């Protein structure tokens, strides 16, 4: 038996509903594989603003750092949209990413069998898609200084951010990408805008240097605009996509649509003191509280936590298989419902998956 402390962040919007199902999954795993999971609930984002007056507190950060992993749902909503940038729910998310230093954001893009028809792309274009986006998560333009909005003497206003990377920040994320590629399709596509940006010149240089230790992995460079185009033209050319924070953010939303449902994609932030695991989708305030949200993204994210955060590979596979089996059996939440399927609520989907573990 192993015992783990897990920070649980239910969050905003649909967060609490889908997290409830993820916890049901964890309870079942604990029982079946004789583990003990101790949950510590923490609040980040809108729920923290409501409770404590700010998007994250020092106590929350300390709690998370004292546990083995952070299972995160999603943050944000209209209610907090007009707050200053550093008081918005998203600021809490960025602060916890930075605090745990989980610089490598892994975003796998895979289509569940029986879900192919949900892609907006043609079946022959998406067949066999299996890629992973490795997004740098704690630097780049999201955190670069200087930044701000200022009024100039002539009365014009200027807003600015800085896209900056230090060599070691590029080196460590590149290593993660090459290590992953070695265990997969042995190809890394490094995305940048080196035809325009100086920061991308350094990015290319460092990635090339790191590549010298990985002679079995093919490396190609691609401009981000071309990558955006190639993702819908011929996505099966990609194995591991390596990108900075902003480019990775944008490309991962685009790539999610290859699968047809943003509601079913997981992500992990690793490399730091504590692994952080969050679905790629947001808090979906428009459907919050209705019991119709798709919990699969959160549940697959929980599988990623078992795999990368707690080193429980068999347990992770058991969860993924249960999800695949449930989909094969025809269970669908509203977002992925088609006639001839069984339409189920958030809770029913959770139960159907838990039953199959
Ligand atoms: C994501 C989200 C976040 C990001 C937002 C909510 C700050 O879009 O995780 O992809 O841009 O990193
Ligand atoms: Mn995003």
CSV table of C-alpha atoms and ligand atoms in Angstrom, one decimal:
chain,number,residue,atom,x,y,z
A,1,UNK,CA,0.0,0.0,0.0
A,2,UNK,CA,1.2,3.5,-0.7
A,3,UNK,CA,-0.1,6.7,0.8
A,4,UNK,CA,-0.2,10.0,-1.1
A,5,UNK,CA,-1.3,13.6,-0.2
A,6,UNK,CA,-3.1,15.3,-3.1
A,7,UNK,CA,-4.1,18.9,-3.3
A,8,UNK,CA,-7.6,19.2,-4.8
A,9,UNK,CA,-8.6,22.4,-6.5
A,10,UNK,CA,-12.3,22.3,-7.4
A,11,UNK,CA,-12.3,25.8,-8.9
A,12,UNK,CA,-14.9,27.8,-10.8
A,13,UNK,CA,-17.7,27.1,-13.2
A,14,UNK,CA,-18.1,23.4,-14.0
A,15,UNK,CA,-15.0,22.7,-11.9
A,16,UNK,CA,-16.7,21.4,-8.7
A,17,UNK,CA,-19.0,19.1,-10.7
A,18,UNK,CA,-16.3,17.5,-12.7
A,19,UNK,CA,-13.9,17.3,-9.8
A,20,UNK,CA,-16.5,15.3,-7.8
A,21,UNK,CA,-16.4,12.6,-10.5
A,22,UNK,CA,-12.6,12.6,-10.6
A,23,UNK,CA,-12.6,12.1,-6.8
A,24,UNK,CA,-15.0,9.2,-7.3
A,25,UNK,CA,-12.5,7.7,-9.7
A,26,UNK,CA,-9.6,8.2,-7.3
A,27,UNK,CA,-11.6,6.6,-4.4
A,28,UNK,CA,-12.2,3.6,-6.6
A,29,UNK,CA,-8.5,3.3,-7.6
A,30,UNK,CA,-7.5,3.6,-3.9
A,31,UNK,CA,-9.9,0.7,-3.0
A,32,UNK,CA,-9.0,-1.5,-5.9
A,33,UNK,CA,-5.2,-1.1,-5.7
A,34,UNK,CA,-5.0,-0.6,-1.9
A,35,UNK,CA,-3.7,2.9,-1.8
A,36,UNK,CA,-4.5,5.7,0.5
A,37,UNK,CA,-5.1,9.2,-0.9
A,38,UNK,CA,-5.4,12.1,1.5
A,39,UNK,CA,-7.2,15.0,-0.1
A,40,UNK,CA,-6.5,18.6,0.8
A,41,UNK,CA,-8.9,21.0,-0.8
A,42,UNK,CA,-7.4,24.3,-1.9
A,43,UNK,CA,-8.9,27.3,-3.6
A,44,UNK,CA,-7.4,29.2,-6.5
A,45,UNK,CA,-9.0,31.6,-9.0
A,46,UNK,CA,-12.5,33.0,-8.6
A,47,UNK,CA,-13.4,30.8,-5.7
A,48,UNK,CA,-10.3,32.1,-3.8
A,49,UNK,CA,-11.3,35.7,-4.7
A,50,UNK,CA,-14.8,35.1,-3.2
A,51,UNK,CA,-13.3,33.4,-0.1
A,52,UNK,CA,-10.1,35.3,0.6
A,53,UNK,CA,-10.3,38.4,-1.5
A,54,UNK,CA,-7.5,37.4,-3.9
A,55,UNK,CA,-6.9,34.8,-6.6
A,56,UNK,CA,-4.4,32.8,-4.5
A,57,UNK,CA,-3.0,33.0,-0.9
A,58,UNK,CA,0.4,32.2,0.5
A,59,UNK,CA,-1.3,29.5,2.6
A,60,UNK,CA,-2.7,27.8,-0.5
A,61,UNK,CA,0.8,27.8,-2.1
A,62,UNK,CA,2.3,26.3,1.0
A,63,UNK,CA,-0.4,23.6,1.2
A,64,UNK,CA,0.2,22.7,-2.4
A,65,UNK,CA,3.9,22.5,-2.0
A,66,UNK,CA,3.5,20.2,1.0
A,67,UNK,CA,1.6,17.6,-1.1
A,68,UNK,CA,2.6,15.0,-3.8
A,69,UNK,CA,0.5,16.4,-6.6
A,70,UNK,CA,-2.1,19.1,-7.4
A,71,UNK,CA,-5.3,18.1,-9.2
A,72,UNK,CA,-6.7,21.2,-10.7
A,73,UNK,CA,-10.0,21.8,-12.5
A,74,UNK,CA,-10.5,25.2,-14.1
A,75,UNK,CA,-10.8,28.9,-13.1
A,76,UNK,CA,-12.5,32.0,-14.3
A,77,UNK,CA,-15.9,33.4,-15.1
A,78,UNK,CA,-17.7,36.6,-16.1
A,79,UNK,CA,-18.2,37.6,-12.4
A,80,UNK,CA,-14.4,38.3,-12.1
A,81,UNK,CA,-13.8,39.5,-15.7
A,82,UNK,CA,-13.5,43.2,-14.8
A,83,UNK,CA,-10.9,42.9,-12.1
A,84,UNK,CA,-7.4,44.3,-12.6
A,85,UNK,CA,-5.1,41.8,-14.4
A,86,UNK,CA,-3.3,40.7,-11.2
A,87,UNK,CA,-6.5,40.2,-9.3
A,88,UNK,CA,-8.2,38.0,-12.0
A,89,UNK,CA,-8.7,34.3,-11.4
A,90,UNK,CA,-6.1,33.6,-14.2
A,91,UNK,CA,-3.5,35.3,-12.1
A,92,UNK,CA,-4.0,32.7,-9.4
A,93,UNK,CA,-3.4,30.0,-12.0
A,94,UNK,CA,-0.2,31.6,-13.3
A,95,UNK,CA,1.0,32.1,-9.7
A,96,UNK,CA,0.6,28.5,-8.8
A,97,UNK,CA,2.3,27.3,-12.0
A,98,UNK,CA,5.2,29.6,-11.2
A,99,UNK,CA,5.3,28.6,-7.5
A,100,UNK,CA,5.7,24.9,-8.2
A,101,UNK,CA,7.9,25.6,-11.2
A,102,UNK,CA,6.2,22.9,-13.4
A,103,UNK,CA,7.8,24.2,-16.5
A,104,UNK,CA,6.9,21.4,-18.8
A,105,UNK,CA,3.2,21.3,-19.8
A,106,UNK,CA,2.4,18.0,-21.5
A,107,UNK,CA,-0.7,18.1,-23.7
A,108,UNK,CA,-1.4,14.8,-25.4
A,109,UNK,CA,-3.7,14.8,-28.4
A,110,UNK,CA,-5.3,11.5,-29.1
A,111,UNK,CA,-8.6,10.4,-30.4
A,112,UNK,CA,-10.6,7.8,-28.5
A,113,UNK,CA,-11.8,5.0,-30.7
A,114,UNK,CA,-15.5,5.5,-31.3
A,115,UNK,CA,-15.0,9.3,-31.2
A,116,UNK,CA,-13.5,9.8,-34.6
A,117,UNK,CA,-16.7,11.3,-36.1
A,118,UNK,CA,-16.6,14.2,-33.7
A,119,UNK,CA,-13.6,15.7,-35.4
A,120,UNK,CA,-14.3,18.5,-37.8
A,121,UNK,CA,-11.6,17.1,-40.0
A,122,UNK,CA,-12.0,14.4,-42.6
A,123,UNK,CA,-11.5,10.8,-41.3
A,124,UNK,CA,-8.5,10.2,-43.6
A,125,UNK,CA,-6.8,13.3,-42.2
A,126,UNK,CA,-7.2,12.3,-38.5
A,127,UNK,CA,-6.6,8.6,-38.7
A,128,UNK,CA,-4.0,7.4,-36.2
A,129,UNK,CA,-3.4,10.8,-34.7
A,130,UNK,CA,-1.2,10.5,-31.6
A,131,UNK,CA,0.9,13.6,-30.7
A,132,UNK,CA,1.9,15.4,-27.7
A,133,UNK,CA,2.5,19.2,-27.3
A,134,UNK,CA,5.2,20.1,-24.9
A,135,UNK,CA,4.5,23.7,-23.9
A,136,UNK,CA,6.9,25.8,-21.8
A,137,UNK,CA,4.7,26.9,-18.9
A,138,UNK,CA,6.6,29.2,-16.5
A,139,UNK,CA,8.3,31.7,-18.7
A,140,UNK,CA,8.1,33.5,-22.1
A,141,UNK,CA,5.7,36.3,-22.7
A,142,UNK,CA,3.4,35.2,-19.9
A,143,UNK,CA,5.9,36.2,-17.3
A,144,UNK,CA,8.5,38.4,-19.2
A,145,UNK,CA,9.4,41.9,-17.9
A,146,UNK,CA,8.9,44.7,-18.5
A,147,UNK,CA,5.2,44.7,-19.1
A,148,UNK,CA,2.3,47.0,-18.4
A,149,UNK,CA,0.1,49.8,-19.8
A,150,UNK,CA,1.5,53.3,-19.6
A,151,UNK,CA,0.5,56.7,-20.7
A,152,UNK,CA,3.2,58.5,-22.7
A,153,UNK,CA,3.9,62.3,-22.4
A,154,UNK,CA,2.1,62.9,-25.8
A,155,UNK,CA,-1.1,61.3,-24.4
A,156,UNK,CA,-0.9,58.0,-26.3
A,157,UNK,CA,-1.3,54.9,-24.2
A,158,UNK,CA,1.0,52.0,-24.7
A,159,UNK,CA,0.5,48.3,-23.7
A,160,UNK,CA,3.4,45.9,-23.8
A,161,UNK,CA,4.7,42.5,-22.7
A,162,UNK,CA,8.1,40.9,-23.2
A,163,UNK,CA,8.8,37.5,-24.8
A,164,UNK,CA,12.0,36.4,-23.2
A,165,UNK,CA,13.7,33.1,-22.7
A,166,UNK,CA,17.0,32.3,-20.9
A,167,UNK,CA,19.1,29.5,-22.4
A,168,UNK,CA,18.6,27.2,-19.4
A,169,UNK,CA,14.8,27.6,-19.6
A,170,UNK,CA,14.9,26.4,-23.3
A,171,UNK,CA,17.4,23.7,-22.5
A,172,UNK,CA,15.3,22.0,-19.8
A,173,UNK,CA,12.1,22.0,-21.8
A,174,UNK,CA,13.9,20.7,-24.9
A,175,UNK,CA,15.3,17.8,-22.9
A,176,UNK,CA,11.7,16.9,-21.8
A,177,UNK,CA,10.6,16.9,-25.5
A,178,UNK,CA,13.5,14.8,-26.7
A,179,UNK,CA,13.1,12.3,-23.8
A,180,UNK,CA,9.4,11.9,-24.6
A,181,UNK,CA,10.1,11.5,-28.4
A,182,UNK,CA,12.6,8.8,-27.6
A,183,UNK,CA,9.8,6.8,-26.1
A,184,UNK,CA,7.3,7.6,-28.9
A,185,UNK,CA,7.7,8.4,-32.6
A,186,UNK,CA,11.3,9.8,-32.3
A,187,UNK,CA,10.5,13.1,-33.9
A,188,UNK,CA,10.4,16.6,-32.4
A,189,UNK,CA,8.9,19.6,-34.2
A,190,UNK,CA,10.2,22.8,-32.5
A,191,UNK,CA,7.9,25.7,-33.1
A,192,UNK,CA,9.0,29.3,-33.2
A,193,UNK,CA,8.9,32.6,-35.1
A,194,UNK,CA,12.6,32.7,-35.9
A,195,UNK,CA,12.0,34.7,-39.2
A,196,UNK,CA,11.0,37.7,-37.0
A,197,UNK,CA,11.8,37.2,-33.3
A,198,UNK,CA,15.3,37.3,-31.7
A,199,UNK,CA,14.0,35.2,-28.8
A,200,UNK,CA,13.3,32.5,-31.4
A,201,UNK,CA,16.9,32.6,-32.7
A,202,UNK,CA,18.1,31.7,-29.2
A,203,UNK,CA,15.4,29.1,-28.9
A,204,UNK,CA,16.6,27.4,-32.2
A,205,UNK,CA,20.2,27.5,-31.1
A,206,UNK,CA,19.6,25.9,-27.8
A,207,UNK,CA,17.3,23.3,-29.1
A,208,UNK,CA,19.9,22.3,-31.7
A,209,UNK,CA,22.5,22.1,-29.0
A,210,UNK,CA,20.4,19.8,-26.8
A,211,UNK,CA,19.5,17.7,-29.9
A,212,UNK,CA,23.2,16.6,-30.2
A,213,UNK,CA,22.6,14.2,-27.3
A,214,UNK,CA,19.6,12.6,-29.0
A,215,UNK,CA,20.9,11.3,-32.4
A,216,UNK,CA,18.1,8.8,-32.6
A,217,UNK,CA,15.5,11.6,-32.6
A,218,UNK,CA,14.6,13.6,-35.7
A,219,UNK,CA,14.4,17.4,-35.1
A,220,UNK,CA,12.6,19.8,-37.4
A,221,UNK,CA,11.9,23.5,-36.9
A,222,UNK,CA,8.7,25.1,-38.0
A,223,UNK,CA,7.4,28.6,-37.9
A,224,UNK,CA,4.3,28.9,-35.7
A,225,UNK,CA,2.1,30.2,-38.5
A,226,UNK,CA,3.0,27.2,-40.7
A,227,UNK,CA,2.5,24.9,-37.7
A,228,UNK,CA,-1.0,26.2,-37.2
A,229,UNK,CA,-1.7,25.4,-40.9
A,230,UNK,CA,0.0,22.0,-40.9
A,231,UNK,CA,-2.0,21.0,-37.8
A,232,UNK,CA,-5.2,21.0,-39.8
A,233,UNK,CA,-3.7,20.1,-43.2
A,234,UNK,CA,-1.8,17.0,-42.2
A,235,UNK,CA,-1.7,16.5,-38.4
A,236,UNK,CA,-0.4,13.0,-38.5
A,237,UNK,CA,3.1,14.4,-39.4
A,238,UNK,CA,3.5,15.4,-35.8
A,239,UNK,CA,4.9,13.3,-32.9
A,240,UNK,CA,6.2,15.8,-30.3
A,241,UNK,CA,5.6,19.5,-30.7
A,242,UNK,CA,7.9,21.6,-28.7
A,243,UNK,CA,6.8,25.2,-28.1
A,244,UNK,CA,7.1,28.3,-25.9
A,245,UNK,CA,4.3,29.4,-23.6
A,246,UNK,CA,2.2,31.5,-25.9
A,247,UNK,CA,2.6,29.4,-29.1
A,248,UNK,CA,2.0,26.2,-27.1
A,249,UNK,CA,-1.2,27.7,-25.7
A,250,UNK,CA,-2.6,28.6,-29.0
A,251,UNK,CA,-1.6,25.5,-30.9
A,252,UNK,CA,-3.0,23.2,-28.1
A,253,UNK,CA,-6.5,24.7,-28.5
A,254,UNK,CA,-6.2,24.3,-32.2
A,255,UNK,CA,-5.0,20.7,-31.9
A,256,UNK,CA,-7.7,19.8,-29.5
A,257,UNK,CA,-10.2,20.3,-32.3
A,258,UNK,CA,-8.6,17.4,-34.2
A,259,UNK,CA,-10.2,15.2,-31.6
A,260,UNK,CA,-13.5,17.1,-31.8
A,261,UNK,CA,-13.9,17.8,-28.1
A,262,UNK,CA,-11.9,20.2,-26.0
A,263,UNK,CA,-13.8,18.6,-23.0
A,264,UNK,CA,-11.8,15.4,-23.2
A,265,UNK,CA,-8.2,16.5,-23.2
A,266,UNK,CA,-5.8,16.3,-20.2
A,267,UNK,CA,-2.6,18.1,-19.3
A,268,UNK,CA,0.2,17.8,-16.9
A,269,UNK,CA,2.8,20.4,-15.7
A,270,UNK,CA,5.9,18.5,-14.6
A,271,UNK,CA,9.5,19.3,-13.9
A,272,UNK,CA,8.8,21.2,-10.7
A,273,UNK,CA,8.6,20.2,-7.0
A,274,UNK,CA,5.0,19.1,-7.3
A,275,UNK,CA,3.2,17.9,-10.5
A,276,UNK,CA,0.2,19.9,-11.5
A,277,UNK,CA,-2.6,18.3,-13.5
A,278,UNK,CA,-5.4,20.2,-15.2
A,279,UNK,CA,-7.7,19.6,-18.1
A,280,UNK,CA,-7.1,21.8,-21.2
A,281,UNK,CA,-10.7,23.1,-21.2
A,282,UNK,CA,-11.8,26.1,-19.2
A,283,UNK,CA,-14.5,26.6,-16.5
A,284,UNK,CA,-17.4,26.8,-19.1
A,285,UNK,CA,-19.6,29.2,-17.0
A,286,UNK,CA,-22.4,28.9,-19.5
A,287,UNK,CA,-23.2,25.3,-18.5
A,288,UNK,CA,-22.1,25.4,-14.9
A,289,UNK,CA,-24.4,24.0,-12.2
A,290,UNK,CA,-26.6,22.2,-14.8
A,291,UNK,CA,-25.0,18.8,-14.3
A,292,UNK,CA,-24.4,18.4,-18.0
A,293,UNK,CA,-20.6,19.1,-18.2
A,294,UNK,CA,-18.4,16.3,-19.6
A,295,UNK,CA,-16.2,15.0,-16.8
A,296,UNK,CA,-13.9,13.0,-19.1
A,297,UNK,CA,-11.2,15.7,-19.4
A,298,UNK,CA,-10.9,15.9,-15.6
A,299,UNK,CA,-10.9,12.1,-15.3
A,300,UNK,CA,-8.2,11.6,-18.0
A,301,UNK,CA,-6.3,14.3,-16.3
A,302,UNK,CA,-6.5,12.3,-13.1
A,303,UNK,CA,-5.0,9.4,-15.0
A,304,UNK,CA,-2.1,11.6,-16.0
A,305,UNK,CA,-1.7,12.5,-12.3
A,306,UNK,CA,-1.5,8.8,-11.4
A,307,UNK,CA,1.1,8.3,-14.2
A,308,UNK,CA,3.4,11.3,-14.0
A,309,UNK,CA,2.6,12.6,-10.5
A,310,UNK,CA,2.4,9.5,-8.4
A,311,UNK,CA,4.2,7.0,-10.7
A,312,UNK,CA,1.2,4.6,-10.8
A,313,UNK,CA,1.2,3.5,-14.4
A,314,UNK,CA,-1.1,0.4,-14.0
A,315,UNK,CA,-3.6,2.6,-12.2
A,316,UNK,CA,-3.4,5.3,-14.9
A,317,UNK,CA,-4.1,2.7,-17.6
A,318,UNK,CA,-7.0,1.3,-15.6
A,319,UNK,CA,-8.7,4.7,-15.6
A,320,UNK,CA,-8.0,5.3,-19.3
A,321,UNK,CA,-9.4,1.9,-20.2
A,322,UNK,CA,-12.5,2.5,-18.2
A,323,UNK,CA,-13.1,5.8,-20.1
A,324,UNK,CA,-12.6,4.1,-23.4
A,325,UNK,CA,-14.9,1.3,-22.4
A,326,UNK,CA,-17.6,3.7,-21.3
A,327,UNK,CA,-17.4,5.6,-24.6
A,328,UNK,CA,-17.5,2.3,-26.5
A,329,UNK,CA,-20.7,1.4,-24.5
A,330,UNK,CA,-22.3,4.5,-26.0
A,331,UNK,CA,-22.4,6.8,-22.9
A,332,UNK,CA,-22.3,10.5,-23.9
A,333,UNK,CA,-22.7,13.8,-22.2
A,334,UNK,CA,-24.5,16.5,-24.2
A,335,UNK,CA,-21.3,17.9,-25.8
A,336,UNK,CA,-20.5,14.6,-27.5
A,337,UNK,CA,-24.0,13.3,-28.0
A,338,UNK,CA,-25.3,11.9,-31.2
A,339,UNK,CA,-28.5,10.0,-31.9
A,340,UNK,CA,-28.3,6.3,-31.0
A,341,UNK,CA,-26.0,7.1,-28.0
A,342,UNK,CA,-27.0,7.1,-24.3
A,343,UNK,CA,-27.3,10.7,-23.2
A,344,UNK,CA,-26.0,11.0,-19.6
A,345,UNK,CA,-25.4,13.7,-17.0
A,346,UNK,CA,-22.0,14.5,-15.5
A,347,UNK,CA,-22.7,12.3,-12.5
A,348,UNK,CA,-24.0,9.4,-14.7
A,349,UNK,CA,-20.9,9.6,-16.9
A,350,UNK,CA,-18.7,9.5,-13.8
A,351,UNK,CA,-20.6,6.5,-12.3
A,352,UNK,CA,-20.4,4.6,-15.6
A,353,UNK,CA,-16.6,5.1,-15.7
A,354,UNK,CA,-16.1,4.3,-12.0
A,355,UNK,CA,-18.1,1.1,-12.4
A,356,UNK,CA,-15.7,0.0,-15.2
A,357,UNK,CA,-12.5,0.4,-13.3
B,1,LIG,C1,-4.6,27.2,-20.6
B,1,LIG,C2,-5.4,28.5,-20.4
B,1,LIG,C3,-4.6,29.4,-19.5
B,1,LIG,C4,-3.3,29.8,-20.3
B,1,LIG,C5,-5.3,30.7,-19.1
B,1,LIG,C6,-6.6,30.4,-18.5
B,1,LIG,C7,-4.5,31.6,-18.3
B,1,LIG,O1,-5.7,29.1,-21.6
B,1,LIG,O2,-4.2,26.6,-19.6
B,1,LIG,O3,-4.3,26.9,-21.8
B,1,LIG,O4,-3.3,30.6,-21.1
B,1,LIG,O5,-2.3,29.1,-19.9
B,2,LIG,MN1,-5.1,27.9,-23.4
